[in-house]
Coordinates of C-alpha atoms and ligand atoms in Angstrom, one line a residue:
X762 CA 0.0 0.0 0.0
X763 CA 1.4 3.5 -1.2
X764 CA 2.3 5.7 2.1
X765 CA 1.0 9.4 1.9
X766 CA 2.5 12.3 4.0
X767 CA 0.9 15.4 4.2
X768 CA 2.8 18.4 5.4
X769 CA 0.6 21.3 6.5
X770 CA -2.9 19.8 8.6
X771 CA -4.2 23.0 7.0
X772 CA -8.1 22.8 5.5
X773 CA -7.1 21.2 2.1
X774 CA -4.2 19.1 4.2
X775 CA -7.1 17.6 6.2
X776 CA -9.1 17.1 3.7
X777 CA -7.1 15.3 1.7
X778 CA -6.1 12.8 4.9
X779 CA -9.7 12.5 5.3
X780 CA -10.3 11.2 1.7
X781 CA -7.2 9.1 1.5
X782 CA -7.7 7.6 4.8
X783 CA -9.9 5.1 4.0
X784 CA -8.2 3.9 1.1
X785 CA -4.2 4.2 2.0
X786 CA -1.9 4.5 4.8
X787 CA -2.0 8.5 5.7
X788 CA 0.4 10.4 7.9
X789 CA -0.6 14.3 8.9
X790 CA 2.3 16.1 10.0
X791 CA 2.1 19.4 12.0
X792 CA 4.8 21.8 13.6
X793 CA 1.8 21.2 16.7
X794 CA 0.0 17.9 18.1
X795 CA -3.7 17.5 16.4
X796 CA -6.3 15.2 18.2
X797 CA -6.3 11.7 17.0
X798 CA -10.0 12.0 16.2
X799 CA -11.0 14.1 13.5
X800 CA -14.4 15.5 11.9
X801 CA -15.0 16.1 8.7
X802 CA -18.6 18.2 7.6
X803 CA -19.6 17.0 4.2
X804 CA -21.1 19.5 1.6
X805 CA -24.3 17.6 2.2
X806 CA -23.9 18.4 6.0
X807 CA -23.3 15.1 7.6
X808 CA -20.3 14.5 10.1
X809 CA -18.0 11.7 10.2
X810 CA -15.3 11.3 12.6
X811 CA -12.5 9.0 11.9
X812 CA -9.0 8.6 13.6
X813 CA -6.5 10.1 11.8
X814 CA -2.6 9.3 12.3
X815 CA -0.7 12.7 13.0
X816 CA 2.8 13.0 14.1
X817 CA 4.6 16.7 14.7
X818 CA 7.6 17.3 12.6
X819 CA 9.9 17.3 16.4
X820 CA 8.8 13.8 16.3
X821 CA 9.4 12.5 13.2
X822 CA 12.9 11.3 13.2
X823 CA 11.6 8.9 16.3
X824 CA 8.8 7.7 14.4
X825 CA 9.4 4.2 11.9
X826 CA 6.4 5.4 9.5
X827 CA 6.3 3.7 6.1
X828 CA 8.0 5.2 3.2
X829 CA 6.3 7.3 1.8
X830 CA 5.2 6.9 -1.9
X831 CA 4.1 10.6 -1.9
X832 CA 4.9 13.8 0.3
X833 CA 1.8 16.3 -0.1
X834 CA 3.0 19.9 0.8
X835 CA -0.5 21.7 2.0
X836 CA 0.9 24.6 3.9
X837 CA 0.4 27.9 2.6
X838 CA 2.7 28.8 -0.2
X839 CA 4.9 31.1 1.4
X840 CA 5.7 28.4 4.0
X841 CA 6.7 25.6 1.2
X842 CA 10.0 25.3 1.3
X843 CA 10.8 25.5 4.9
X844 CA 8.1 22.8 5.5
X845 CA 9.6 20.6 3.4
X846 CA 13.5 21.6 4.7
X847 CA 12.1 20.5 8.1
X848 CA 11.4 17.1 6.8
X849 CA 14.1 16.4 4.3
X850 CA 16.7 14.4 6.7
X851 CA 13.9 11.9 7.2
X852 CA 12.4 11.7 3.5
X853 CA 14.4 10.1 0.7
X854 CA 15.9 12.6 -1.9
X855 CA 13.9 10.6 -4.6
X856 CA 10.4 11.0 -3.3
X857 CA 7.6 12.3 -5.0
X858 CA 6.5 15.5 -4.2
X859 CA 2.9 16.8 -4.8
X860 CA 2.7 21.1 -4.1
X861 CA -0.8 22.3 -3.6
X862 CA 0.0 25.6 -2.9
X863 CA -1.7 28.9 -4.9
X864 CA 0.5 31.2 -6.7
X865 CA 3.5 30.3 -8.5
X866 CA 6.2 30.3 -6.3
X867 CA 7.1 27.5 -4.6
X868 CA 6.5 25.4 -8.0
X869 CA 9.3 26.7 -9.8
X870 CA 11.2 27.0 -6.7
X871 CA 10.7 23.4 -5.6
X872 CA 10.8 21.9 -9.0
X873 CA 14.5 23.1 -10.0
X874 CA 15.3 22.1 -6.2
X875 CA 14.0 18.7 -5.7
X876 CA 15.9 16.3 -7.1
X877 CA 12.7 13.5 -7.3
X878 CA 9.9 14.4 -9.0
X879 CA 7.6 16.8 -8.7
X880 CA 3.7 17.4 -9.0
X881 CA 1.7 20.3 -8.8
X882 CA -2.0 20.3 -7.9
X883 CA -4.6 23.0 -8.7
X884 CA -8.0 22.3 -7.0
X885 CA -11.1 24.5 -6.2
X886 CA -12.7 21.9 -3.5
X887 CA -13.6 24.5 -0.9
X888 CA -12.7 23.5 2.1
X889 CA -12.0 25.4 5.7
X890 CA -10.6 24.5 9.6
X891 CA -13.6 24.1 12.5
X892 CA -10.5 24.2 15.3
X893 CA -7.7 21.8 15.9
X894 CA -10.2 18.5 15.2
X895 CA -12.4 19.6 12.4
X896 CA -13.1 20.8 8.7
X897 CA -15.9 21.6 7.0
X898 CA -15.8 20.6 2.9
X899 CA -18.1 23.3 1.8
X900 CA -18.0 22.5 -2.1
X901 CA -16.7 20.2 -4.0
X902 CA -14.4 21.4 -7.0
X903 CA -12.3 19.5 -9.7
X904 CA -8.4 19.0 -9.1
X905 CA -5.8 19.0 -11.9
X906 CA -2.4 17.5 -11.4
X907 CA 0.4 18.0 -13.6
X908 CA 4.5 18.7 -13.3
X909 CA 6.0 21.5 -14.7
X910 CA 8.1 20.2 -17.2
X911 CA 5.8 17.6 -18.3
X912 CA 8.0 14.6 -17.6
X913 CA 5.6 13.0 -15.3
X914 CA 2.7 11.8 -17.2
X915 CA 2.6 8.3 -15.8
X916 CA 2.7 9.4 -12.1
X917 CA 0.4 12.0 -12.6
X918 CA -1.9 9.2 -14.1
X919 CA -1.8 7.6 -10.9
X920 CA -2.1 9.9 -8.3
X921 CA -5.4 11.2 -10.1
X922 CA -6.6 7.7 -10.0
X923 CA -6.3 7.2 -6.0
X924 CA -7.5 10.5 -5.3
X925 CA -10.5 9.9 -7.6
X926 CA -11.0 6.3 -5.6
X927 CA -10.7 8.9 -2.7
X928 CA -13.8 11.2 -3.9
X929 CA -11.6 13.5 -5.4
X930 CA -12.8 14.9 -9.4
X931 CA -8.8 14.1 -10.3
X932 CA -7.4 15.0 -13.9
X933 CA -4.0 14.8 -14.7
X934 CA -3.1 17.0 -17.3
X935 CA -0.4 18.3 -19.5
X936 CA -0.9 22.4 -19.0
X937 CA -0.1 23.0 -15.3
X938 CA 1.3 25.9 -16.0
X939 CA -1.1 27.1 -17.5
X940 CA -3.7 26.2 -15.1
X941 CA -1.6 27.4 -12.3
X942 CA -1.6 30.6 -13.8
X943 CA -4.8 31.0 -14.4
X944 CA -5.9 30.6 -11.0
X945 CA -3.4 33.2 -10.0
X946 CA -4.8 35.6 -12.3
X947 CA -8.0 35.4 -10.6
X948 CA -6.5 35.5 -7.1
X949 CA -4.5 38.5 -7.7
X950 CA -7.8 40.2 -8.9
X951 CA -10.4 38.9 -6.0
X952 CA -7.4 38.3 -3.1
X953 CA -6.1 41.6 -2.6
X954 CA -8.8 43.9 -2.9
X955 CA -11.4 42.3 -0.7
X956 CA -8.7 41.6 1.4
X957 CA -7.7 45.0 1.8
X958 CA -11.1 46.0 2.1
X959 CA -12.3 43.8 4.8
X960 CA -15.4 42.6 2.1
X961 CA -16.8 39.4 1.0
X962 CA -16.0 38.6 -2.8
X963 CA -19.7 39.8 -4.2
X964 CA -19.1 42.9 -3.1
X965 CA -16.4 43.5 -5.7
X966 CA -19.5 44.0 -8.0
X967 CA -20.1 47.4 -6.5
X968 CA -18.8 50.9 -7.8
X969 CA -16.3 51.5 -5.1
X970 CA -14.7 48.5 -6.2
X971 CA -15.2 47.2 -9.7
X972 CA -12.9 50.1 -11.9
X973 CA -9.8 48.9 -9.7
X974 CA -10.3 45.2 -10.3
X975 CA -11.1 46.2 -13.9
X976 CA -7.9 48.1 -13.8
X977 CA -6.1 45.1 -12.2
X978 CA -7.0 42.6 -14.6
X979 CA -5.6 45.2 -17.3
X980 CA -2.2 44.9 -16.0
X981 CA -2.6 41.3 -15.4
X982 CA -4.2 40.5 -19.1
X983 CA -0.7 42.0 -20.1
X984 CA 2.0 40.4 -18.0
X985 CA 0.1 36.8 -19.4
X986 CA -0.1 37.7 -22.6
X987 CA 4.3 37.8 -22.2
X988 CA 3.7 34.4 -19.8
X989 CA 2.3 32.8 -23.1
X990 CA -0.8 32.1 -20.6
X991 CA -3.4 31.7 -23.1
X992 CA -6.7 33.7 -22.3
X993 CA -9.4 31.8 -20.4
X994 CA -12.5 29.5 -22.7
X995 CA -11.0 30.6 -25.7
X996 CA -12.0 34.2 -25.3
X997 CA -9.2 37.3 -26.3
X998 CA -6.7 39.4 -23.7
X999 CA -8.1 41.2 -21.3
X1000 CA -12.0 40.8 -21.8
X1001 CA -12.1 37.0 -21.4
X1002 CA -9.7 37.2 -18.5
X1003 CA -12.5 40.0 -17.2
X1004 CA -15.0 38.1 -17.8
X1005 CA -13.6 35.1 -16.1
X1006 CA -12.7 36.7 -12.8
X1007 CA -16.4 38.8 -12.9
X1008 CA -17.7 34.5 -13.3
X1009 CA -16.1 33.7 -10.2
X1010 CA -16.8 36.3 -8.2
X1011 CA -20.5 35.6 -9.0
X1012 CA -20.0 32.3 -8.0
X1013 CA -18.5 33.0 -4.9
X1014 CA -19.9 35.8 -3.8
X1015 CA -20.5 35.1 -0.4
X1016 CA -16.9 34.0 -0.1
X1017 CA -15.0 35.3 2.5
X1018 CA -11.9 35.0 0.3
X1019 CA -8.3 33.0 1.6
X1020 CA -6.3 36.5 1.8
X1021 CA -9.5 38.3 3.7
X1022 CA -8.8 35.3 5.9
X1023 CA -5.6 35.2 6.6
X1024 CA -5.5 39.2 7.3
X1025 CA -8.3 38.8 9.8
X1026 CA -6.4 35.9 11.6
X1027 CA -3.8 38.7 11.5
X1028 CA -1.6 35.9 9.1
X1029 CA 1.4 36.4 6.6
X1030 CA -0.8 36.8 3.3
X1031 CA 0.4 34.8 0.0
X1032 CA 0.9 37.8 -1.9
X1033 CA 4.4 36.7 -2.4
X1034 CA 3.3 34.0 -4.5
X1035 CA 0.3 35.5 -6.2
X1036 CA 1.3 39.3 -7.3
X1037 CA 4.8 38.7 -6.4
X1038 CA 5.1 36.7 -9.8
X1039 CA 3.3 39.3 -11.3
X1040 CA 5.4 41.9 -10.4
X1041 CA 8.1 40.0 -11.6
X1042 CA 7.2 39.0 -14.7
X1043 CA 6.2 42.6 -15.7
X1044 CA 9.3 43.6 -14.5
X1045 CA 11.4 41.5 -17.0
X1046 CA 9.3 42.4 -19.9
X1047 CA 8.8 46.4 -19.0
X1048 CA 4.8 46.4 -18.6
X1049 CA 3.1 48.5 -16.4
X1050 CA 2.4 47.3 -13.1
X1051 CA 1.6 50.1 -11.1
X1052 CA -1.3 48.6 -9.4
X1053 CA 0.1 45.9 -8.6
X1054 CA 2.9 47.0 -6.7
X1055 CA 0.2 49.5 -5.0
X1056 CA -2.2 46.1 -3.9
X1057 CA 1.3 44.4 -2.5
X1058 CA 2.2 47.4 -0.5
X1059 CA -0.5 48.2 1.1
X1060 CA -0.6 44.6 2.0
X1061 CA 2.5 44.7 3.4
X1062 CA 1.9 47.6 5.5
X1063 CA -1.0 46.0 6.7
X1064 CA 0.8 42.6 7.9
X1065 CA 4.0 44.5 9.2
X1066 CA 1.2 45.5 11.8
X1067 CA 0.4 41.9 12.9
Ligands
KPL2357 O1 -9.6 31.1 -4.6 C1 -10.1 32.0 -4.0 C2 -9.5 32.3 -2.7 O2 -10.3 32.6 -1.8 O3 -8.3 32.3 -2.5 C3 -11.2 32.8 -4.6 C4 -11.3 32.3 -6.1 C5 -10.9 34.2 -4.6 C6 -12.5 32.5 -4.0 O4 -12.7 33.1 -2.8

């Protein structure tokens, strides 16, 4: 049976352990101790409690857990890479890694740096943390898992198919980038403004709000044109990525976005991986990013207060 790790017992982290349990030998590892029972809310409301095995990353080295066939990195993306340098004198140098993270930061990052292989997974299964023992899945989303370099077809292949025996809509595909990116975009036009604005994600749709994110996406349109990010279902530049993020935020509209969330739990935001590409990219190829920059300071003004 194929050991899983995962590294970060955040709301997708749990999730995942939750699905997987039943199916394969799961190991949750936290920088703190969990409760060995754990609840999962389903979207349909019910409650199932199951034990889950957890073991802090102090511990690790004194544990004899089974190899593991895959090491899931949950945390949030700016923590990555020192989540997995905590665990890399225990893991084999040749272990699959599978980053959930948003943004694109730690996937380049971790891909050029891990010698094994490595996966990237983009999901939309909602998900968030009821305290140290439970998580609610409040929607169910598909899940796309690729690498970046497109030399991992086969293991792709399978990791879709025992998430998919796990409940999850798994699809391994041959565009991560490009689906990684694309998520981004929308992040970096939702994520910072209703963050910043202490707002859920409908109220974007209002006047005080909807020229900036229109303004946003205008930068953004430009910086993935030079990304060779094609635009969203086929549309052209800046109106289909528009009309994209306008989709979601319909859809979600009674989201309290992740970056509103992690500001109000007074938390380092993942700007760093979501406009800090951005930023970056525009940089390199001289486009405008004015607002950009603008969104990621006053961010960082705002968490240099926490
Ligand atoms: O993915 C999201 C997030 O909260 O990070 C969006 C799409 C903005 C939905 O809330």
């Amino acid at each position: 049976m194929t050991s899983h790790w995962i590294l970060g017992p955040g709301a997708i982290g749990r999730l995942l352990a939750h699905s997987l349990s039943p199916i394969t030998d799961i190991t949750l590892i936290g920088r703190r101790a969990l409760p060995e029972q754990q609840r999962l809310t389903t979207p349909e409301g019910e409650e199932r409690t199951q034990r889950l095995a957890s073991v802090t990353v102090a511990e690790l080295a004194s544990h004899s857990l089974p190899v593991p066939g895959f090491v899931h990195i949950t945390t949030k993306a700016m923590a990555a890479e020192a989540a997995l340098a905590s665990i890399a004198d225990v893991v084999a140098p040749t272990t699959p890694l599978v980053l959930w993270q948003n943004g694109f930061l730690a996937q380049p990052r971790l891909t050029d740096r891990w010698p094994g292989p490595v996966l990237c997974a983009t999901t939309t299964q909602g998900a968030y943390l009821t305290g140290s023992d439970g998580v609610v899945h409040a929607g169910r989303g598909p899940t796309f898992i690729g690498d970046l370099n497109n030399q991992r077809a086969a293991l792709a292949k399978t990791l879709a198919q025992t998430l998919g025996e796990a409940g999850f809509t798994a699809t391994p595909v041959d565009d991560i980038r490009q689906r990684l990116w694309q998520k981004l975009a929308v992040n970096a036009a939702i994520n910072p403004l209703v963050a910043l604005n202490g707002v859920r994600n409908g109220e974007l749709r209002g006047d005080a709000y909807a020229v900036r994110l229109a303004a946003v996406v205008k930068e953004v349109a430009a910086i993935l044109k030079q990304e060779n990010i094609a635009p969203p279902n086929g549309g052209e530049g800046e109106d289909a990525w528009l009309a994209l993020v306008w989709q979601v935020v319909e859809n979600t509209a009674n989201n309290k976005a992740s970056m509103l969330q992690d500001v109000e739990a007074r938390r380092t935001t993942e700007r760093g991986a979501i406009l800090g590409p951005l930023i970056d990219s525009a940089e390199r190829h001289g486009l405008p990013c004015g607002l950009l920059k603008e969104l990621d300071s006053e961010l960082a003004k705002l968490e240099a207060k926490f």
